Coordinates of C-alpha atoms and ligand atoms in Angstrom, one line a residue:
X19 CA -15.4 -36.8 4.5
X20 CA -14.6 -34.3 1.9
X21 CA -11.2 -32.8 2.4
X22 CA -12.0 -29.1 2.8
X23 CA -8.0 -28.6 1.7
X24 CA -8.4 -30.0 -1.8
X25 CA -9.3 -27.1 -3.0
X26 CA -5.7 -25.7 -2.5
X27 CA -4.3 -28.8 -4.3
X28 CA -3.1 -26.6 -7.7
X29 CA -1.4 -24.1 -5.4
X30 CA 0.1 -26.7 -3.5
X31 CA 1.1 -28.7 -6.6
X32 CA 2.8 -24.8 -8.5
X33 CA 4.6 -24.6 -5.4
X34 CA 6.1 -27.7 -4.7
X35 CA 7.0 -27.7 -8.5
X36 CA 8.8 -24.4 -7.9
X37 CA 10.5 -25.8 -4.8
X38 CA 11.5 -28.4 -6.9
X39 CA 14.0 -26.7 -9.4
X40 CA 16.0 -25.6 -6.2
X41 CA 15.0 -22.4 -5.9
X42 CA 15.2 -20.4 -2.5
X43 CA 11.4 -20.1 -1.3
X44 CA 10.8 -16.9 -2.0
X45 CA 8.0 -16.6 0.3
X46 CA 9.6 -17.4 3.4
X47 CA 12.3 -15.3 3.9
X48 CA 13.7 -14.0 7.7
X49 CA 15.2 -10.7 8.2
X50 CA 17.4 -11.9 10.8
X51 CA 18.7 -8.3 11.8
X52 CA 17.8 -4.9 10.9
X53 CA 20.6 -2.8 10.8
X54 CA 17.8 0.4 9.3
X55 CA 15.7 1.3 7.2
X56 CA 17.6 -0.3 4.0
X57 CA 20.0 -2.9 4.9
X58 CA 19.3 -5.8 6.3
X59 CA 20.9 -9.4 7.2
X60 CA 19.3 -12.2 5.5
X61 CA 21.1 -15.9 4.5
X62 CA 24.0 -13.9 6.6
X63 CA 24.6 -11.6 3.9
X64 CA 24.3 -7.6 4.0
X65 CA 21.7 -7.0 1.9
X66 CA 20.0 -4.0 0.1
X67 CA 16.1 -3.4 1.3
X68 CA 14.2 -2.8 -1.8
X69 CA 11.1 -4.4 -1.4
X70 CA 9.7 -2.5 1.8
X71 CA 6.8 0.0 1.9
X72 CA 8.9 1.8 4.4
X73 CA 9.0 4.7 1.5
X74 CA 9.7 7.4 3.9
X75 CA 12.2 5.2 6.0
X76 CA 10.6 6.4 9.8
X77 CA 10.9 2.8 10.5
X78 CA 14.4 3.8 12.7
X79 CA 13.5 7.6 13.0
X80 CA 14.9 8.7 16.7
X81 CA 12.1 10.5 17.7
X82 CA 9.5 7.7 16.6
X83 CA 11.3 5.5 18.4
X84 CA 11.5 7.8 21.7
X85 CA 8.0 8.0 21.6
X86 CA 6.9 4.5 21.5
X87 CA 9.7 3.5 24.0
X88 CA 7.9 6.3 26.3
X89 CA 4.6 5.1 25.6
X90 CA 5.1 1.3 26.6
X91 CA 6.8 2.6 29.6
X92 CA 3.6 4.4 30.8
X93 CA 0.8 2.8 29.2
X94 CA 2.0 -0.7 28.8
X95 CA 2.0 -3.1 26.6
X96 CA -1.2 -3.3 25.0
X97 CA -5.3 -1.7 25.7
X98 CA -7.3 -5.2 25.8
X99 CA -10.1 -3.9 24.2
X100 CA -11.7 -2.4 21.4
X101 CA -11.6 1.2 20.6
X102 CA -15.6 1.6 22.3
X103 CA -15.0 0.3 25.2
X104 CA -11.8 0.2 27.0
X105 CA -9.6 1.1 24.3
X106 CA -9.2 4.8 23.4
X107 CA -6.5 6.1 25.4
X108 CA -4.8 9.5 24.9
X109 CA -2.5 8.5 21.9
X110 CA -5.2 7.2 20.2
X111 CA -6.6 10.8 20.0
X112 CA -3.3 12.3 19.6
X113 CA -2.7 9.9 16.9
X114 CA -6.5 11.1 15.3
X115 CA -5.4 14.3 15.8
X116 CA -2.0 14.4 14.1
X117 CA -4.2 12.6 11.1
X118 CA -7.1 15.5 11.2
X119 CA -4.1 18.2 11.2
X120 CA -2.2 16.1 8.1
X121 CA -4.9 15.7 6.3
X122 CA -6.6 19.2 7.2
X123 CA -9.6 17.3 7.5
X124 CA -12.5 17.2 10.1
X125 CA -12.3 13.7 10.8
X126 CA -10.3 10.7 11.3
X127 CA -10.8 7.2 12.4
X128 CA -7.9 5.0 13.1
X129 CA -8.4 1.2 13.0
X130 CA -6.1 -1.8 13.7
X131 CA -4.8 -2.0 10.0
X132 CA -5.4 -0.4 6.9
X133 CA -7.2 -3.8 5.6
X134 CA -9.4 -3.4 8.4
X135 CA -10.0 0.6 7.8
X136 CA -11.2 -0.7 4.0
X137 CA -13.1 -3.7 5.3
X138 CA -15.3 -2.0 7.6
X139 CA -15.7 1.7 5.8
X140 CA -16.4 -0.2 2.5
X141 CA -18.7 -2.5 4.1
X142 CA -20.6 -0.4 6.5
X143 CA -21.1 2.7 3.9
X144 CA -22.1 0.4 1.2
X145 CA -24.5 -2.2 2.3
X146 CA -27.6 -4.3 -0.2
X147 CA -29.4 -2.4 -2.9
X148 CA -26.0 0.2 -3.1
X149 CA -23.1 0.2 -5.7
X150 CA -19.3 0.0 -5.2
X151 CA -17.6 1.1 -8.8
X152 CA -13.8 0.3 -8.5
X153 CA -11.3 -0.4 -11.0
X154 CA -10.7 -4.0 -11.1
X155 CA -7.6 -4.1 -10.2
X156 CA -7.9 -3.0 -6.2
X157 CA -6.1 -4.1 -3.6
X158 CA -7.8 -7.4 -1.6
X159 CA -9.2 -5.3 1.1
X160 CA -11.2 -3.2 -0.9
X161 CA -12.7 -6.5 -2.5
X162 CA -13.4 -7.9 0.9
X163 CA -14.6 -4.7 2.1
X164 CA -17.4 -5.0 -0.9
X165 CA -18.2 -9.0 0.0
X166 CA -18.8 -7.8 3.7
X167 CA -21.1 -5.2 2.8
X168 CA -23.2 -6.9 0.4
X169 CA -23.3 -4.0 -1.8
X170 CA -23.2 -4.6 -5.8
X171 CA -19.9 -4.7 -7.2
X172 CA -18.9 -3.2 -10.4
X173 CA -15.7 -3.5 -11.9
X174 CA -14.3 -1.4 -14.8
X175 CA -11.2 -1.7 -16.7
X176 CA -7.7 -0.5 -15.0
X177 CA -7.3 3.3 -14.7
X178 CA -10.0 3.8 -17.6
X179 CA -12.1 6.9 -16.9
X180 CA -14.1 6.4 -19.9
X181 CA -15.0 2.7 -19.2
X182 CA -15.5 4.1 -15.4
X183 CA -18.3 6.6 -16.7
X184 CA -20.2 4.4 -19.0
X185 CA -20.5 2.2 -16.0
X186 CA -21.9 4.8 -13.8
X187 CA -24.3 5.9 -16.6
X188 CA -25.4 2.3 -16.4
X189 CA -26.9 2.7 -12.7
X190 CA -30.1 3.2 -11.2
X191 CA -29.8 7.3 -10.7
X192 CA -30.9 7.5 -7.3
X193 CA -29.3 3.9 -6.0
X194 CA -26.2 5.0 -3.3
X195 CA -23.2 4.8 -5.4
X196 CA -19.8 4.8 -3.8
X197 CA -16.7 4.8 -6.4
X198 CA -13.4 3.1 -4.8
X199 CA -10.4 4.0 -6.3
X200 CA -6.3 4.0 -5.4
X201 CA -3.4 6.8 -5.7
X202 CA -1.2 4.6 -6.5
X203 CA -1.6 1.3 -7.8
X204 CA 0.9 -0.9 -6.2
X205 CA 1.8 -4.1 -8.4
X206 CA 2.7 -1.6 -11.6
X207 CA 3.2 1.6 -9.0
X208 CA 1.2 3.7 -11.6
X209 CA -1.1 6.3 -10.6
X210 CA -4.3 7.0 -11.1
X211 CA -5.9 9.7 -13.1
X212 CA -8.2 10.7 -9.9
X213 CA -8.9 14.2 -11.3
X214 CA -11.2 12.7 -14.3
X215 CA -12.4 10.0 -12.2
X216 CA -13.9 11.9 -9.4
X217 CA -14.9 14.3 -11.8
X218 CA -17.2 11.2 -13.5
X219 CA -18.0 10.3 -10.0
X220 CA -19.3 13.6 -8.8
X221 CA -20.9 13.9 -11.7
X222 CA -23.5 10.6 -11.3
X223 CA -24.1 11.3 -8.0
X224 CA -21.7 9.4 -6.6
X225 CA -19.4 9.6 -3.5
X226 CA -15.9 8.7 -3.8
X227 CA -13.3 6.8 -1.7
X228 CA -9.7 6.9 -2.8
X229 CA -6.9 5.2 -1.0
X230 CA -4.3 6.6 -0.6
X231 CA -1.8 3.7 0.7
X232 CA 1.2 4.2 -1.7
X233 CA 1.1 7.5 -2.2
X234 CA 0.9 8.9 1.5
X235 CA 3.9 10.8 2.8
X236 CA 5.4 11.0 -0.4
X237 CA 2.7 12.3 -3.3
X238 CA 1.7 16.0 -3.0
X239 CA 3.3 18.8 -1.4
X240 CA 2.3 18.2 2.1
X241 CA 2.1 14.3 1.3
X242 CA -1.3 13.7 0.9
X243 CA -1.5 11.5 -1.8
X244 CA -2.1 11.6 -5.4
X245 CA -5.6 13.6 -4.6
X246 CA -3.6 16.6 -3.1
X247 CA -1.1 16.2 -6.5
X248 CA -3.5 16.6 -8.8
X249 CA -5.5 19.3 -7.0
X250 CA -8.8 17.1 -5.8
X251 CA -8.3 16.3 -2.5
X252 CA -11.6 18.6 -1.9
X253 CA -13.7 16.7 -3.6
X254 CA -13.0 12.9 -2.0
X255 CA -15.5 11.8 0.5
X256 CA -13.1 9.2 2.0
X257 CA -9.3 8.8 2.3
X258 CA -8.4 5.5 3.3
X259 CA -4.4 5.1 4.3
X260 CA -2.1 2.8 6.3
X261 CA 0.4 3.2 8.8
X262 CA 2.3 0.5 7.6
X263 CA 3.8 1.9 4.8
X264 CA 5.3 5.3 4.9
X265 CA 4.7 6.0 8.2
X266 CA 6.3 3.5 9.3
X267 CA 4.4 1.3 11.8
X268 CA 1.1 -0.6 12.0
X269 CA -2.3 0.7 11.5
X270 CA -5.0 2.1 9.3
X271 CA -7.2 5.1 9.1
X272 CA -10.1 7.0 7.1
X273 CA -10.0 10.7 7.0
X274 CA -13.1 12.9 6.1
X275 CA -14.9 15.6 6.3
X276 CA -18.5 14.3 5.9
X277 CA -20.5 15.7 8.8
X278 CA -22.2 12.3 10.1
X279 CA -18.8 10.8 10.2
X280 CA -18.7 10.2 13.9
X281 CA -21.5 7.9 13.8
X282 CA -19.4 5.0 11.9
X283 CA -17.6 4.4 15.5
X284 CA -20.7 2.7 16.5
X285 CA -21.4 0.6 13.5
X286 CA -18.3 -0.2 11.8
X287 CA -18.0 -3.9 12.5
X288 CA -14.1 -4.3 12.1
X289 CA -13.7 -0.8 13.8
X290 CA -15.4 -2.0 16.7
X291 CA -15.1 -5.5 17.7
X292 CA -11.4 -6.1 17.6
X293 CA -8.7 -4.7 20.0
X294 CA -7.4 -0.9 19.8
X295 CA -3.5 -0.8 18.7
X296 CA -1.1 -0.7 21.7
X297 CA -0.2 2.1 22.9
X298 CA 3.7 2.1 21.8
X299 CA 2.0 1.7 17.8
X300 CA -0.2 4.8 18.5
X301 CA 2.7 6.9 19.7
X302 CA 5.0 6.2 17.2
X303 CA 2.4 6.7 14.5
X304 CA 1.7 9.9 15.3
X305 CA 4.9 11.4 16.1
X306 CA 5.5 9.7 12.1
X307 CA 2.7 11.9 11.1
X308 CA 3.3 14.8 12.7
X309 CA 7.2 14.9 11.1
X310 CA 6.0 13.6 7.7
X311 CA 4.2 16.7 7.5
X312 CA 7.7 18.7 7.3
X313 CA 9.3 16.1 4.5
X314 CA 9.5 18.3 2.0
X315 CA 13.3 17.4 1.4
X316 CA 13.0 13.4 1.8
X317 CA 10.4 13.6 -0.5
X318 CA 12.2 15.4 -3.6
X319 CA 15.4 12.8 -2.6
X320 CA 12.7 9.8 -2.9
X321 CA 11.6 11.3 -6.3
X322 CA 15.3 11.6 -7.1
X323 CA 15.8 7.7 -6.3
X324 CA 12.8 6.7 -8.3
X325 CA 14.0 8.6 -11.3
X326 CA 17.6 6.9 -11.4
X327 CA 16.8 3.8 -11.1
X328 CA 13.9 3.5 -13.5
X329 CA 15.9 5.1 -16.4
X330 CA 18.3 2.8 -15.2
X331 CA 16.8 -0.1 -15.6
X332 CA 15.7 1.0 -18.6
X333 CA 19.1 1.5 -19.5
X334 CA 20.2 -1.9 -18.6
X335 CA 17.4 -3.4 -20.7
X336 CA 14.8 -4.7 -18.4
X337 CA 10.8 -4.5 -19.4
X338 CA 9.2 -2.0 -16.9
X339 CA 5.5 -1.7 -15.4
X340 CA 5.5 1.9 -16.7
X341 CA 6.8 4.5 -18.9
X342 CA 7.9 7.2 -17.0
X343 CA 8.0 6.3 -12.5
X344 CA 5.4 7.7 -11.0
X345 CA 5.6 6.6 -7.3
X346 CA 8.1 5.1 -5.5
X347 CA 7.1 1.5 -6.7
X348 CA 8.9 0.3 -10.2
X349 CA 7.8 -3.0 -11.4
X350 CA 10.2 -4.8 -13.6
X351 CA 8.4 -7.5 -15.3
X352 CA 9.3 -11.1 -15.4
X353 CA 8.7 -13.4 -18.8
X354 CA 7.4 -16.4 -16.0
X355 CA 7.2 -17.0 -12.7
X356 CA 10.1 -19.6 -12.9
X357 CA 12.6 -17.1 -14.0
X358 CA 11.2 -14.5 -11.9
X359 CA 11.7 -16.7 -9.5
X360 CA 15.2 -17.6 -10.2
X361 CA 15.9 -13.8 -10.7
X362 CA 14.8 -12.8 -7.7
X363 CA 17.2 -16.0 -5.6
X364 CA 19.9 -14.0 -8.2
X365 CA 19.2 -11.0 -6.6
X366 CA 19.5 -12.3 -3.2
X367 CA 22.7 -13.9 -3.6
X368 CA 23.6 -10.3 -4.7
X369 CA 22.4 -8.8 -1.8
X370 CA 19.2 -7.6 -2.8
X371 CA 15.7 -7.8 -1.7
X372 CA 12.7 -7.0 -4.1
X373 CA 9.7 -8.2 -3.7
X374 CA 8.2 -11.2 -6.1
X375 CA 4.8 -10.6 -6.9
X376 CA 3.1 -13.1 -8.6
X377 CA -1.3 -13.9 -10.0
X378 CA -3.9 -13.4 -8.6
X379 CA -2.2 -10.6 -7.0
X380 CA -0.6 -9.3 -10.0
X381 CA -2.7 -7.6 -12.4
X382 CA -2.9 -9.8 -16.3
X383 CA -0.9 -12.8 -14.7
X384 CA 2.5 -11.0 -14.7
X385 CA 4.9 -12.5 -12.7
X386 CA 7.2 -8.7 -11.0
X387 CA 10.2 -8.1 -9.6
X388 CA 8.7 -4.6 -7.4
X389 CA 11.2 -2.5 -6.4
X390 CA 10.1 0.0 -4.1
X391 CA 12.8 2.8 -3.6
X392 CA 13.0 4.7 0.3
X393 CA 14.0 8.2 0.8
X394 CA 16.8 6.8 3.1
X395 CA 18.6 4.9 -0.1
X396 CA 21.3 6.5 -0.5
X397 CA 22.0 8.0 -3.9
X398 CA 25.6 5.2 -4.1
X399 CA 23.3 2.9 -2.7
X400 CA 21.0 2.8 -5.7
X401 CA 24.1 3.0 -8.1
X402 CA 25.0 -0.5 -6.0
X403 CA 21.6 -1.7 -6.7
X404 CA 21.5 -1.0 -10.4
X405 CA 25.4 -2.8 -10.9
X406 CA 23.4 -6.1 -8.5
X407 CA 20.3 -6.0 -11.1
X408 CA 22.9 -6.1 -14.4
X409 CA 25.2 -8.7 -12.6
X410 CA 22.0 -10.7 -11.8
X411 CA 19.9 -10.4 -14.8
X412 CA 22.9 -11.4 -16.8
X413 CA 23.2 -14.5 -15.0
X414 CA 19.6 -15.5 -15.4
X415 CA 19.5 -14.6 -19.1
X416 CA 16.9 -11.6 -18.6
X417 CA 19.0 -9.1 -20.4
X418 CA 21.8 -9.7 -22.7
Ligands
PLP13 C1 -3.8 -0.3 -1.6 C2 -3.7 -0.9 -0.2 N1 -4.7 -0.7 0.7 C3 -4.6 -1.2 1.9 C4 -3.6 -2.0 2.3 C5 -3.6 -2.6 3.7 O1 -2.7 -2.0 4.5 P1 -2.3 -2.7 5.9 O2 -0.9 -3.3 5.7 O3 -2.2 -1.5 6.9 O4 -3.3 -3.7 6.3 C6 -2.5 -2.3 1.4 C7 -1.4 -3.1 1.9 O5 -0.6 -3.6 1.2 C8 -2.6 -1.7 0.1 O6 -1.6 -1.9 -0.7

């Protein structure tokens, strides 16, 4: 018998050598209380939260939490079945229509996660004999979204509109072309130039898909995304987010305006055979929605947090994923993953919680420390986390 598990022999081998040099796992960490959206107790300490997606910190929001409290009470616990059949209830309209009204769009589609809303959009719109063009650094379920589907894949070079465009000149003109592209990039947190892009795009005929993960709730004015910042939110075919970052729960969705939209809730595979969200999830979504849409003052304080602690960092020496922030991600990059590794334990003994991200999710095998700031950080609380990151990287020997 050939041991279907050997092929995860040189992961298994990295990790246990990691383990080895005493280092705290760093993938196995338990919040074991949540006291909000930034601190939490882990190893029994008070620690810092800076390595959550919860960017617009709704996560403990009092009239989120009202809603899904009412919602379990009368709709229960969960639908038991998918979204065509016995599935839809009332908050899943509601939660549809809060997206419609955020997004001023005509449509919206709300799946299980925001993996799932890329799986099956990607997959169903792009099927054999079409083209997906995404940058080559997009997110897993945009990837798997383009397996599913069958469709051709081509890749060009990281946030390149030039290398995007000669690739497009490349295709078949009248082949069904579908360009995939994110806000805001989430290993670096840099953002994309969608204004040239989709001008390319539109351009060869093709449609365009941008999502909009990172960026929702907190880019734009109303918190579109990066689309509505740099004035092209018309022009995208598809906006993919999740309602697992800022706003603050679980769940995915597409927004559009393309008049035969309606029809994907028959074919979408992932859309239709798995289980609606539960009702509580819906509720809370939505009420998230509706009060992201008046965030206006969060989202200059979260611009205010990202600025300070990049120059910051800066300050204090540390190598960063980009020049200027420009999201509420900032990557501070690690010479390997053993002292990334080491840093990151430092950290925690600090009482602070980034994120480690290491290849293949981590674009040109960097190993990053990913801070990603929320509007609820306080202003002294990012002071604290700056004074934790000099103590710590210090100690390690990042910085002198
Ligand atoms: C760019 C991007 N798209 C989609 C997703 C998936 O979102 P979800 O957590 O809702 O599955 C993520 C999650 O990390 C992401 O970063």
């Amino acid at each position: 018998m050939t041991d279907l598990f050997s092929k995860f022999d040189p992961l298994i081998q990295q990790r246990e050598q990691l383990l080895a040099t005493g280092v705290t796992d760093p993938y196995n960490l338990v919040m074991e209380k949540v006291i909000s959206p930034t601190v939490a107790i882990c190893n029994g300490r008070e620690t810092i939260l800076l390595g959550t997606y919860n960017y617009m910190g709704m996560t403990f929001d009092e009239d989120v939490i009202a809603a899904g409290k009412d919602a379990l009470d009368k709709f229960g616990s969960g639908t038991t079945g998918s979204r065509v059949l016995n599935g839809t209830y009332q908050g899943h309209k509601e939660c549809e229509d809060a997206l419609k009204e955020f997004y001023a769009m005509d449509h919206a589609m709300v799946f299980s996660t925001g993996y799932q809303a890329n799986l099956g959009i990607i997959s169903t719109i792009a099927g054999k004999g079409d083209y997906v063009i995404l940058d080559i650094d997009s997110h897993a379920s945009i990837y798997d979204g383009c397996a599913m589907g069958n469709a051709e894949i081509v890749a060009f070079r990281h946030n390149d509109v030039e290398a995007l465009e000669k690739r497009l000149k490349r295709l078949p003109a009248d082949a069904g072309k579908l360009v995939v592209l994110e806000g805001v990039y989430s290993m670096l947190g840099d953002v994309a130039p969608l204004k040239e892009m989709i001008r390319v795009s539109k351009e060869a005929g093709a449609m365009v898909l941008v999502d909009e993960a990172h960026s929702m709730g907190f880019i734009g004015e109303h918190g579109r995304g990066v689309a509505e910042a740099q004035g092209v939110l018309d022009d995208v075919d598809f906006v993919i987010g999740t309602f697992s970052k800022s706003v603050g729960t679980v769940g995915g969705f597409c927004v559009s305006n393309h008049p035969k939209f309606e029809i994907l809730r028959l074919v979408c595979r992932p859309y239709v055979f798995t289980a609606s969200l539960p009702p509580s999830v819906v509720a809370t979504a939505a009420t998230s929605i509706r009060k992201l849409m008046h965030g206006s003052n969060k989202r200059a304080h979260l611009w205010e947090n990202s600025k300070v602690l990049h120059k910051g960092l800066r300050d204090l020496g540390f190598q960063l994923g980009t020049e200027e922030p420009q999201s509420a991600i900032i990557a501070v990059i690690m010479p390997d993953l053993e002292r990334g590794a080491m840093m990151w334990e430092a950290l925690l003994e600090e009482g602070l919680y980034v994120n480690l991200a290491r290849p293949p999710a981590t674009p040109a095998g960097m190993t990053l420390l990913r801070c990603s700031l929320c509007a609820e950080h306080s202003i002294e609380q990012v002071g604290e986390i700056l004074g934790r990151f000099e103590r710590a990287g210090q100690r390690v020997g990042i910085i002198g």
